[in-house]
Amino acid sequence: MVDIATRVYNHKWKIDPIVRSLIDTDFYKLLMCQSVFRNKPQTDVVFSLINRSNHIPLANLIDEGELREQLDHIRSLGLSRGESTWLRGNTFYGKRQMFRSDFMEWFENLRLPPYHLERKGDQYELTFEGKWHEVMLWEIPALAVLMELRSRAVLNQMRRFELQVLYARAMTRVWEKIEKLRKIDGLGIADFGTRRRHSFLWQDWCVQAMIEGLGPAFSGTSNCLIAMRREVEAIGTNAHELPMVYSALADSDEDLAQAPYDVLSDWHEEHDGNLRIILPDTYGTQGFLDRAPDWLAGWTGIRVDSGDPAAGAEIAINWWKSRGEDPTQKRIIFSDGLDVGKIQELHSQFAHRTKVSFGWGTLLTNDFRGLVPNDALAPFSLVCKAVSANGRPTVKLSDNPEKAMGPKDEITRYKRIFGVGAQESVEVIV
């Protein structure tokens, strides 16, 4: 096993690029990329980095030259023969050849498009512009680079034994969490921590700890490279990005109201089984489900990713019942801001009423809270989102108004069209 503290201490030797593969990304990005490649190949988008924790002065912490070096390295990456073979030949969710040959031929020749980086005060403005299916693949590596460079900025001030003690404490914390999770009968949990991880090496260590500590209760990781190397399931379906862009492309209020369902109609044609998971909260869960076509009720389950998770699960269960479906045969995936206490609580509350699983993210792969002075390694909320499509702004409402994004007038319009009323704010930690 890698001695992480020593590798961190030796980062001055530049032996560890932050992103080392095009598949050092989340599985859902590749699934969505194939769908976009097929259905919206001529769509132009702009992605932008958004630091929701603006008290973290990234431009003061991270050297611009080092940031450019890491981003330029990512642009040099191409799919290796082994990675291509894994994507083409592996079985994902029980299905072989998940990725079609035309998509794979394109992906095998891909180099990520240029980026635009500019310092604005104590933050960086980082944007990516081009065809949707190319630009979207910047999101995860861009976030991973910024998160890890911030970690390195703190770690570079520490000496060898300080680093050894730091990682010993962090490892103990993760293992204590795993020991608590072991006690949950029927637990199903996956690593969703790529985008805001402390580092690649740390995420890889966390996955290995979960494999050993949880056995069959650990269902896999969203990170494709780690899934391939550790021979575990690659986990993921789709994200808010799809309805955000589809909605921005809508030409009328009527088309806008239909856009989130058009996304899932396109998805329905490509995938079945466990990939048919609804993410309903982009423009409000309750309204989305109230207006949903009956065929969506037949899907496998729902992912709860914002707002009060228990309230979101109750909405889903009531909706299935209203559509004549048996909630005990459906799956609810909780994936927002989870840690052990919340996982225990939600499992206890819902495991006897539906199939429950968890996508555990930042507080698995980046929980260094309280381990260094001034809490300088505490996780923070950094996102990289599609902000426009074919020149039109994108909007996200969420079930938590603190996560809403887009121009104010467009947010007001979307709330009217999707019937979103008063919402309860929930603090965004990660």
Short mmCIF file of C-alpha atoms in Angstrom, two decimals:
data_model
loop_
_atom_site.label_atom_id
_atom_site.label_comp_id
_atom_site.label_asym_id
_atom_site.label_seq_id
_atom_site.Cartn_x
_atom_site.Cartn_y
_atom_site.Cartn_z
CA MET A 1 0.00 0.00 0.00
CA VAL A 2 1.24 3.50 -0.84
CA ASP A 3 2.82 5.52 1.98
CA ILE A 4 0.70 8.60 1.36
CA ALA A 5 2.52 10.86 3.81
CA THR A 6 5.87 10.19 2.12
CA ARG A 7 4.40 10.70 -1.35
CA VAL A 8 2.90 14.00 -0.22
CA TYR A 9 6.20 15.07 1.28
CA ASN A 10 7.87 14.30 -2.03
CA HIS A 11 5.40 16.25 -4.20
CA LYS A 12 8.24 18.69 -4.79
CA TRP A 13 9.62 16.00 -7.14
CA LYS A 14 6.44 16.27 -9.29
CA ILE A 15 5.91 12.53 -9.31
CA ASP A 16 2.16 12.80 -8.83
CA PRO A 17 0.06 14.56 -11.48
CA ILE A 18 -3.32 15.23 -9.92
CA VAL A 19 -5.34 13.77 -12.79
CA ARG A 20 -3.59 10.85 -14.40
CA SER A 21 -6.17 9.53 -16.83
CA LEU A 22 -9.22 10.61 -18.83
CA ILE A 23 -11.16 8.00 -16.87
CA ASP A 24 -10.09 9.51 -13.55
CA THR A 25 -13.63 10.84 -13.56
CA ASP A 26 -17.11 9.85 -12.42
CA PHE A 27 -18.88 7.07 -14.30
CA TYR A 28 -22.03 9.13 -14.74
CA LYS A 29 -20.07 11.68 -16.80
CA LEU A 30 -19.22 9.03 -19.37
CA LEU A 31 -22.79 7.72 -19.45
CA MET A 32 -24.13 11.25 -19.91
CA CYS A 33 -21.43 12.04 -22.47
CA GLN A 34 -22.56 9.14 -24.63
CA SER A 35 -26.17 10.34 -24.40
CA VAL A 36 -25.18 13.89 -25.34
CA PHE A 37 -22.93 12.59 -28.15
CA ARG A 38 -25.97 10.81 -29.58
CA ASN A 39 -28.78 13.28 -28.91
CA LYS A 40 -27.28 16.81 -28.75
CA PRO A 41 -23.98 16.73 -30.68
CA GLN A 42 -24.22 20.29 -32.01
CA THR A 43 -24.97 22.00 -28.70
CA ASP A 44 -22.43 24.61 -27.60
CA VAL A 45 -22.00 25.09 -23.87
CA VAL A 46 -19.95 27.10 -21.41
CA PHE A 47 -18.87 25.53 -18.12
CA SER A 48 -17.64 27.71 -15.27
CA LEU A 49 -15.99 27.12 -11.92
CA ILE A 50 -18.07 28.43 -9.00
CA ASN A 51 -16.63 28.62 -5.48
CA ARG A 52 -19.70 28.62 -3.24
CA SER A 53 -17.36 28.90 -0.23
CA ASN A 54 -15.96 32.27 -1.26
CA HIS A 55 -14.24 32.70 2.11
CA ILE A 56 -11.63 30.26 0.70
CA PRO A 57 -9.31 32.55 -1.35
CA LEU A 58 -8.22 30.03 -3.97
CA ALA A 59 -6.12 32.49 -5.96
CA ASN A 60 -4.13 33.36 -2.83
CA LEU A 61 -3.58 29.72 -1.96
CA ILE A 62 -2.86 28.22 -5.38
CA ASP A 63 -0.07 29.34 -7.69
CA GLU A 64 -1.42 30.18 -11.14
CA GLY A 65 1.55 28.62 -12.89
CA GLU A 66 1.08 25.33 -11.06
CA LEU A 67 -2.63 25.38 -11.83
CA ARG A 68 -1.93 25.91 -15.53
CA GLU A 69 0.64 23.11 -15.45
CA GLN A 70 -1.94 20.67 -14.08
CA LEU A 71 -4.65 21.79 -16.53
CA ASP A 72 -2.23 21.54 -19.46
CA HIS A 73 -1.30 18.04 -18.35
CA ILE A 74 -4.97 17.03 -18.46
CA ARG A 75 -5.18 18.32 -22.04
CA SER A 76 -2.32 15.98 -22.97
CA LEU A 77 -4.14 12.88 -21.76
CA GLY A 78 -5.69 10.34 -24.10
CA LEU A 79 -7.41 7.03 -23.50
CA SER A 80 -4.94 4.18 -23.08
CA ARG A 81 -5.40 0.83 -24.77
CA GLY A 82 -6.14 -0.84 -21.44
CA GLU A 83 -8.72 1.79 -20.52
CA SER A 84 -10.41 1.46 -23.89
CA THR A 85 -10.53 -2.32 -23.53
CA TRP A 86 -12.07 -1.99 -20.06
CA LEU A 87 -14.78 0.41 -21.28
CA ARG A 88 -15.54 -1.62 -24.39
CA GLY A 89 -15.47 -5.07 -22.86
CA ASN A 90 -16.42 -4.77 -19.19
CA THR A 91 -19.86 -5.56 -17.81
CA PHE A 92 -21.51 -2.54 -16.14
CA TYR A 93 -24.72 -3.06 -14.18
CA GLY A 94 -24.98 -6.50 -15.78
CA LYS A 95 -24.77 -5.13 -19.32
CA ARG A 96 -21.93 -5.70 -21.76
CA GLN A 97 -20.95 -3.10 -24.35
CA MET A 98 -22.57 -0.28 -22.40
CA PHE A 99 -20.59 2.12 -24.56
CA ARG A 100 -21.32 1.98 -28.28
CA SER A 101 -18.54 1.63 -30.83
CA ASP A 102 -19.13 5.06 -32.45
CA PHE A 103 -18.86 6.76 -29.07
CA MET A 104 -15.75 4.79 -28.18
CA GLU A 105 -14.04 5.63 -31.48
CA TRP A 106 -14.63 9.31 -30.76
CA PHE A 107 -13.52 9.01 -27.12
CA GLU A 108 -10.33 7.15 -28.06
CA ASN A 109 -9.23 10.14 -30.12
CA LEU A 110 -10.35 12.87 -27.72
CA ARG A 111 -8.15 15.55 -26.26
CA LEU A 112 -9.97 17.97 -23.98
CA PRO A 113 -10.58 21.44 -25.48
CA PRO A 114 -8.80 24.64 -24.32
CA TYR A 115 -9.60 26.38 -21.05
CA HIS A 116 -9.72 30.04 -20.06
CA LEU A 117 -8.13 30.97 -16.74
CA GLU A 118 -8.09 34.44 -15.21
CA ARG A 119 -7.50 35.72 -11.71
CA LYS A 120 -10.31 37.87 -10.30
CA GLY A 121 -9.33 39.24 -6.90
CA ASP A 122 -8.67 36.32 -4.58
CA GLN A 123 -10.53 33.81 -6.78
CA TYR A 124 -9.92 32.18 -10.16
CA GLU A 125 -12.29 32.44 -13.10
CA LEU A 126 -11.96 29.14 -14.94
CA THR A 127 -14.20 28.48 -17.94
CA PHE A 128 -14.49 25.92 -20.73
CA GLU A 129 -16.34 26.49 -23.98
CA GLY A 130 -17.17 24.25 -26.93
CA LYS A 131 -19.32 21.30 -27.97
CA TRP A 132 -21.23 19.91 -25.03
CA HIS A 133 -19.94 16.34 -25.22
CA GLU A 134 -16.34 17.58 -25.20
CA VAL A 135 -16.54 20.39 -22.65
CA MET A 136 -18.56 18.39 -20.11
CA LEU A 137 -15.59 16.10 -19.51
CA TRP A 138 -13.65 19.00 -17.97
CA GLU A 139 -15.94 19.24 -14.93
CA ILE A 140 -14.61 16.46 -12.70
CA PRO A 141 -10.87 16.84 -13.42
CA ALA A 142 -11.08 20.62 -13.03
CA LEU A 143 -12.66 20.25 -9.60
CA ALA A 144 -10.18 17.56 -8.59
CA VAL A 145 -7.25 19.79 -9.57
CA LEU A 146 -8.48 22.81 -7.59
CA MET A 147 -9.33 20.72 -4.54
CA GLU A 148 -5.99 18.93 -4.48
CA LEU A 149 -3.91 22.05 -5.16
CA ARG A 150 -5.60 23.67 -2.19
CA SER A 151 -4.71 20.61 -0.10
CA ARG A 152 -1.12 20.71 -1.33
CA ALA A 153 -0.84 24.40 -0.47
CA VAL A 154 -1.55 23.50 3.16
CA LEU A 155 0.47 20.27 3.22
CA ASN A 156 3.54 21.93 1.70
CA GLN A 157 3.98 23.82 4.97
CA MET A 158 4.16 20.61 6.98
CA ARG A 159 7.18 18.49 7.80
CA ARG A 160 7.56 14.73 7.35
CA PHE A 161 6.47 13.64 10.85
CA GLU A 162 3.61 16.13 10.89
CA LEU A 163 2.36 14.55 7.68
CA GLN A 164 2.71 11.04 9.07
CA VAL A 165 0.64 11.97 12.12
CA LEU A 166 -1.93 13.85 10.03
CA TYR A 167 -2.59 10.89 7.76
CA ALA A 168 -2.58 8.45 10.67
CA ARG A 169 -5.33 10.51 12.29
CA ALA A 170 -7.28 10.82 9.05
CA MET A 171 -7.01 7.06 8.42
CA THR A 172 -8.20 6.34 11.94
CA ARG A 173 -11.19 8.63 11.38
CA VAL A 174 -12.17 6.84 8.18
CA TRP A 175 -11.76 3.41 9.78
CA GLU A 176 -13.86 4.40 12.80
CA LYS A 177 -16.61 5.49 10.42
CA ILE A 178 -16.39 2.16 8.60
CA GLU A 179 -16.64 0.27 11.90
CA LYS A 180 -19.87 2.12 12.67
CA LEU A 181 -21.25 1.40 9.20
CA ARG A 182 -20.50 -2.31 9.61
CA LYS A 183 -23.22 -2.49 12.23
CA ILE A 184 -25.96 -1.45 9.78
CA ASP A 185 -27.77 -4.57 8.64
CA GLY A 186 -28.43 -4.58 4.89
CA LEU A 187 -26.32 -1.50 4.15
CA GLY A 188 -25.54 -0.63 0.53
CA ILE A 189 -23.03 2.18 0.01
CA ALA A 190 -20.76 3.50 -2.75
CA ASP A 191 -17.97 6.05 -2.99
CA PHE A 192 -19.16 9.25 -4.70
CA GLY A 193 -16.19 11.36 -3.61
CA THR A 194 -14.16 12.12 -6.75
CA ARG A 195 -15.09 15.74 -7.37
CA ARG A 196 -14.14 17.11 -3.96
CA ARG A 197 -11.57 14.59 -2.82
CA HIS A 198 -8.52 15.48 -0.76
CA SER A 199 -6.36 13.81 -3.42
CA PHE A 200 -6.37 10.89 -5.84
CA LEU A 201 -4.15 8.80 -3.56
CA TRP A 202 -6.45 9.48 -0.62
CA GLN A 203 -9.60 8.55 -2.53
CA ASP A 204 -7.92 5.34 -3.66
CA TRP A 205 -6.97 4.56 -0.04
CA CYS A 206 -10.54 5.23 1.13
CA VAL A 207 -11.93 2.87 -1.49
CA GLN A 208 -9.52 0.13 -0.44
CA ALA A 209 -10.52 0.66 3.19
CA MET A 210 -14.20 0.38 2.24
CA ILE A 211 -13.55 -2.82 0.28
CA GLU A 212 -11.80 -4.44 3.23
CA GLY A 213 -13.96 -3.00 5.96
CA LEU A 214 -17.43 -3.37 4.47
CA GLY A 215 -17.15 -6.30 2.08
CA PRO A 216 -20.35 -6.84 0.05
CA ALA A 217 -22.00 -3.77 1.65
CA PHE A 218 -19.61 -1.64 -0.42
CA SER A 219 -21.16 -1.59 -3.88
CA GLY A 220 -18.41 0.29 -5.75
CA THR A 221 -17.03 3.69 -6.66
CA SER A 222 -18.06 6.43 -9.04
CA ASN A 223 -14.40 6.83 -10.08
CA CYS A 224 -13.78 4.85 -13.26
CA LEU A 225 -9.99 4.62 -12.91
CA ILE A 226 -10.19 3.35 -9.34
CA ALA A 227 -13.02 0.96 -10.26
CA MET A 228 -10.85 -0.49 -13.02
CA ARG A 229 -7.72 -0.80 -10.87
CA ARG A 230 -9.47 -2.17 -7.78
CA GLU A 231 -11.85 -4.37 -9.77
CA VAL A 232 -15.04 -3.04 -8.23
CA GLU A 233 -18.27 -1.83 -9.82
CA ALA A 234 -18.30 1.61 -11.47
CA ILE A 235 -21.35 3.38 -10.04
CA GLY A 236 -23.39 6.24 -11.51
CA THR A 237 -26.34 7.30 -13.64
CA ASN A 238 -27.01 10.95 -14.53
CA ALA A 239 -26.87 14.44 -13.04
CA HIS A 240 -28.52 17.90 -13.03
CA GLU A 241 -26.44 18.92 -16.02
CA LEU A 242 -28.78 17.16 -18.48
CA PRO A 243 -32.06 18.91 -17.53
CA MET A 244 -30.23 22.23 -17.07
CA VAL A 245 -28.96 22.23 -20.65
CA TYR A 246 -32.08 20.71 -22.21
CA SER A 247 -34.14 23.40 -20.46
CA ALA A 248 -31.89 26.21 -21.65
CA LEU A 249 -32.47 25.00 -25.22
CA ALA A 250 -36.26 25.20 -24.87
CA ASP A 251 -37.89 27.76 -27.20
CA SER A 252 -41.10 28.36 -25.23
CA ASP A 253 -42.52 28.05 -21.74
CA GLU A 254 -44.31 24.89 -22.84
CA ASP A 255 -41.09 23.38 -24.15
CA LEU A 256 -39.34 24.37 -20.93
CA ALA A 257 -41.95 22.59 -18.81
CA GLN A 258 -41.44 19.45 -20.90
CA ALA A 259 -37.62 19.56 -21.07
CA PRO A 260 -36.82 17.57 -17.88
CA TYR A 261 -38.97 14.71 -19.15
CA ASP A 262 -37.39 14.86 -22.60
CA VAL A 263 -34.05 14.18 -20.89
CA LEU A 264 -35.36 10.99 -19.33
CA SER A 265 -37.12 9.95 -22.52
CA ASP A 266 -33.78 10.05 -24.32
CA TRP A 267 -32.16 8.20 -21.40
CA HIS A 268 -34.96 5.61 -21.43
CA GLU A 269 -34.03 4.62 -24.99
CA GLU A 270 -30.40 3.95 -24.08
CA HIS A 271 -30.52 2.33 -20.67
CA ASP A 272 -32.54 0.00 -18.51
CA GLY A 273 -32.39 -1.66 -15.09
CA ASN A 274 -30.35 0.08 -12.41
CA LEU A 275 -29.47 2.98 -14.69
CA ARG A 276 -33.09 4.13 -14.67
CA ILE A 277 -32.75 6.30 -11.60
CA ILE A 278 -34.68 9.59 -11.54
CA LEU A 279 -32.95 12.73 -10.28
CA PRO A 280 -36.05 14.89 -9.70
CA ASP A 281 -34.82 17.93 -7.78
CA THR A 282 -33.36 20.15 -10.53
CA TYR A 283 -36.56 22.21 -10.61
CA GLY A 284 -38.22 20.95 -7.44
CA THR A 285 -38.96 17.31 -6.57
CA GLN A 286 -42.64 17.61 -5.69
CA GLY A 287 -43.63 19.45 -8.85
CA PHE A 288 -41.50 17.22 -11.07
CA LEU A 289 -43.13 14.06 -9.76
CA ASP A 290 -46.66 15.53 -9.77
CA ARG A 291 -46.35 16.24 -13.51
CA ALA A 292 -44.31 13.15 -14.41
CA PRO A 293 -45.64 10.76 -17.07
CA ASP A 294 -46.77 7.37 -15.78
CA TRP A 295 -43.93 5.50 -17.50
CA LEU A 296 -41.42 7.16 -15.16
CA ALA A 297 -43.08 5.50 -12.17
CA GLY A 298 -41.89 2.19 -13.57
CA TRP A 299 -38.24 3.19 -13.28
CA THR A 300 -35.95 1.53 -10.74
CA GLY A 301 -35.69 4.38 -8.25
CA ILE A 302 -34.92 7.97 -7.29
CA ARG A 303 -31.80 9.80 -6.12
CA VAL A 304 -32.31 12.36 -3.33
CA ASP A 305 -29.63 15.05 -3.67
CA SER A 306 -30.83 18.27 -2.02
CA GLY A 307 -33.12 19.62 0.67
CA ASP A 308 -34.26 17.54 3.64
CA PRO A 309 -33.43 13.96 2.59
CA ALA A 310 -36.15 12.40 4.72
CA ALA A 311 -38.75 14.74 3.22
CA GLY A 312 -37.51 13.89 -0.28
CA ALA A 313 -37.81 10.18 0.43
CA GLU A 314 -41.37 10.60 1.76
CA ILE A 315 -42.32 12.47 -1.41
CA ALA A 316 -40.93 9.64 -3.54
CA ILE A 317 -42.71 6.91 -1.54
CA ASN A 318 -46.05 8.74 -1.68
CA TRP A 319 -45.60 9.30 -5.42
CA TRP A 320 -44.97 5.63 -6.11
CA LYS A 321 -48.05 4.69 -4.10
CA SER A 322 -50.15 7.24 -6.01
CA ARG A 323 -49.01 5.67 -9.31
CA GLY A 324 -49.83 2.13 -8.21
CA GLU A 325 -46.21 1.12 -7.60
CA ASP A 326 -44.86 -0.81 -4.61
CA PRO A 327 -42.25 1.36 -2.84
CA THR A 328 -40.63 -1.70 -1.25
CA GLN A 329 -39.53 -2.74 -4.74
CA LYS A 330 -38.05 0.68 -5.54
CA ARG A 331 -34.66 2.14 -4.67
CA ILE A 332 -33.89 5.48 -3.02
CA ILE A 333 -30.28 6.65 -3.28
CA PHE A 334 -29.26 9.34 -0.79
CA SER A 335 -26.27 11.38 -1.98
CA ASP A 336 -26.23 14.87 -0.45
CA GLY A 337 -23.75 15.85 2.28
CA LEU A 338 -23.75 12.44 3.96
CA ASP A 339 -21.77 11.32 6.94
CA VAL A 340 -22.12 8.31 9.21
CA GLY A 341 -24.73 9.77 11.56
CA LYS A 342 -27.05 10.77 8.72
CA ILE A 343 -26.52 7.43 6.97
CA GLN A 344 -27.49 5.57 10.14
CA GLU A 345 -30.55 7.75 10.64
CA LEU A 346 -31.84 7.48 7.07
CA HIS A 347 -31.24 3.74 6.88
CA SER A 348 -33.15 3.19 10.11
CA GLN A 349 -36.00 5.37 8.90
CA PHE A 350 -36.46 3.96 5.39
CA ALA A 351 -34.81 0.52 4.99
CA HIS A 352 -38.05 -1.29 5.88
CA ARG A 353 -40.09 0.83 3.47
CA THR A 354 -37.97 0.81 0.32
CA LYS A 355 -34.58 -0.31 -0.98
CA VAL A 356 -32.08 2.18 0.43
CA SER A 357 -28.54 2.90 -0.71
CA PHE A 358 -26.05 5.71 -0.23
CA GLY A 359 -23.59 7.62 -2.38
CA TRP A 360 -21.01 8.84 0.15
CA GLY A 361 -18.98 11.76 -1.14
CA THR A 362 -16.90 14.51 0.36
CA LEU A 363 -17.05 13.41 3.99
CA LEU A 364 -15.60 10.07 2.95
CA THR A 365 -12.80 11.30 0.67
CA ASN A 366 -12.03 14.69 2.23
CA ASP A 367 -12.81 14.70 5.93
CA PHE A 368 -9.77 16.40 7.43
CA ARG A 369 -11.89 18.66 9.61
CA GLY A 370 -10.13 19.80 12.75
CA LEU A 371 -6.86 18.03 11.94
CA VAL A 372 -4.70 21.08 11.14
CA PRO A 373 -4.54 24.63 12.57
CA ASN A 374 -7.30 27.03 11.48
CA ASP A 375 -9.13 24.04 9.98
CA ALA A 376 -7.20 24.80 6.79
CA LEU A 377 -8.00 21.38 5.27
CA ALA A 378 -11.75 21.43 5.93
CA PRO A 379 -13.75 20.58 2.79
CA PHE A 380 -15.52 23.39 0.98
CA SER A 381 -18.17 23.75 -1.70
CA LEU A 382 -16.69 24.06 -5.17
CA VAL A 383 -18.68 23.27 -8.31
CA CYS A 384 -18.16 23.43 -12.07
CA LYS A 385 -21.46 23.85 -13.88
CA ALA A 386 -22.83 24.42 -17.35
CA VAL A 387 -23.76 28.11 -17.23
CA SER A 388 -25.03 28.54 -20.80
CA ALA A 389 -26.17 26.48 -23.78
CA ASN A 390 -26.27 27.91 -27.31
CA GLY A 391 -25.94 31.35 -25.75
CA ARG A 392 -28.83 30.95 -23.30
CA PRO A 393 -28.29 30.87 -19.52
CA THR A 394 -28.87 27.67 -17.60
CA VAL A 395 -30.84 27.54 -14.36
CA LYS A 396 -30.91 25.16 -11.41
CA LEU A 397 -33.48 25.57 -8.64
CA SER A 398 -32.87 22.49 -6.45
CA ASP A 399 -34.88 21.59 -3.34
CA ASN A 400 -32.52 23.87 -1.42
CA PRO A 401 -32.56 27.55 -2.49
CA GLU A 402 -28.95 27.85 -1.32
CA LYS A 403 -27.99 25.67 -4.32
CA ALA A 404 -29.98 27.66 -6.89
CA MET A 405 -28.00 29.14 -9.76
CA GLY A 406 -28.71 31.27 -12.81
CA PRO A 407 -29.78 34.87 -13.55
CA LYS A 408 -32.37 36.16 -11.08
CA ASP A 409 -34.98 36.88 -13.73
CA GLU A 410 -34.59 33.40 -15.16
CA ILE A 411 -34.80 31.81 -11.71
CA THR A 412 -38.08 33.68 -11.19
CA ARG A 413 -39.37 32.47 -14.58
CA TYR A 414 -38.38 28.86 -13.89
CA LYS A 415 -40.05 28.96 -10.47
CA ARG A 416 -43.24 30.14 -12.10
CA ILE A 417 -43.19 27.52 -14.84
CA PHE A 418 -42.29 24.65 -12.53
CA GLY A 419 -44.59 25.80 -9.72
CA VAL A 420 -41.88 26.13 -7.08
CA GLY A 421 -43.10 28.01 -4.03
CA ALA A 422 -41.41 28.72 -0.71
CA GLN A 423 -38.41 26.53 0.03
CA GLU A 424 -36.52 25.77 3.23
CA SER A 425 -32.85 26.75 3.15
CA VAL A 426 -30.30 24.14 4.20
CA GLU A 427 -26.68 25.10 4.83
CA VAL A 428 -24.43 23.97 2.01
CA ILE A 429 -21.30 22.45 3.54
CA VAL A 430 -20.00 20.53 0.51
#
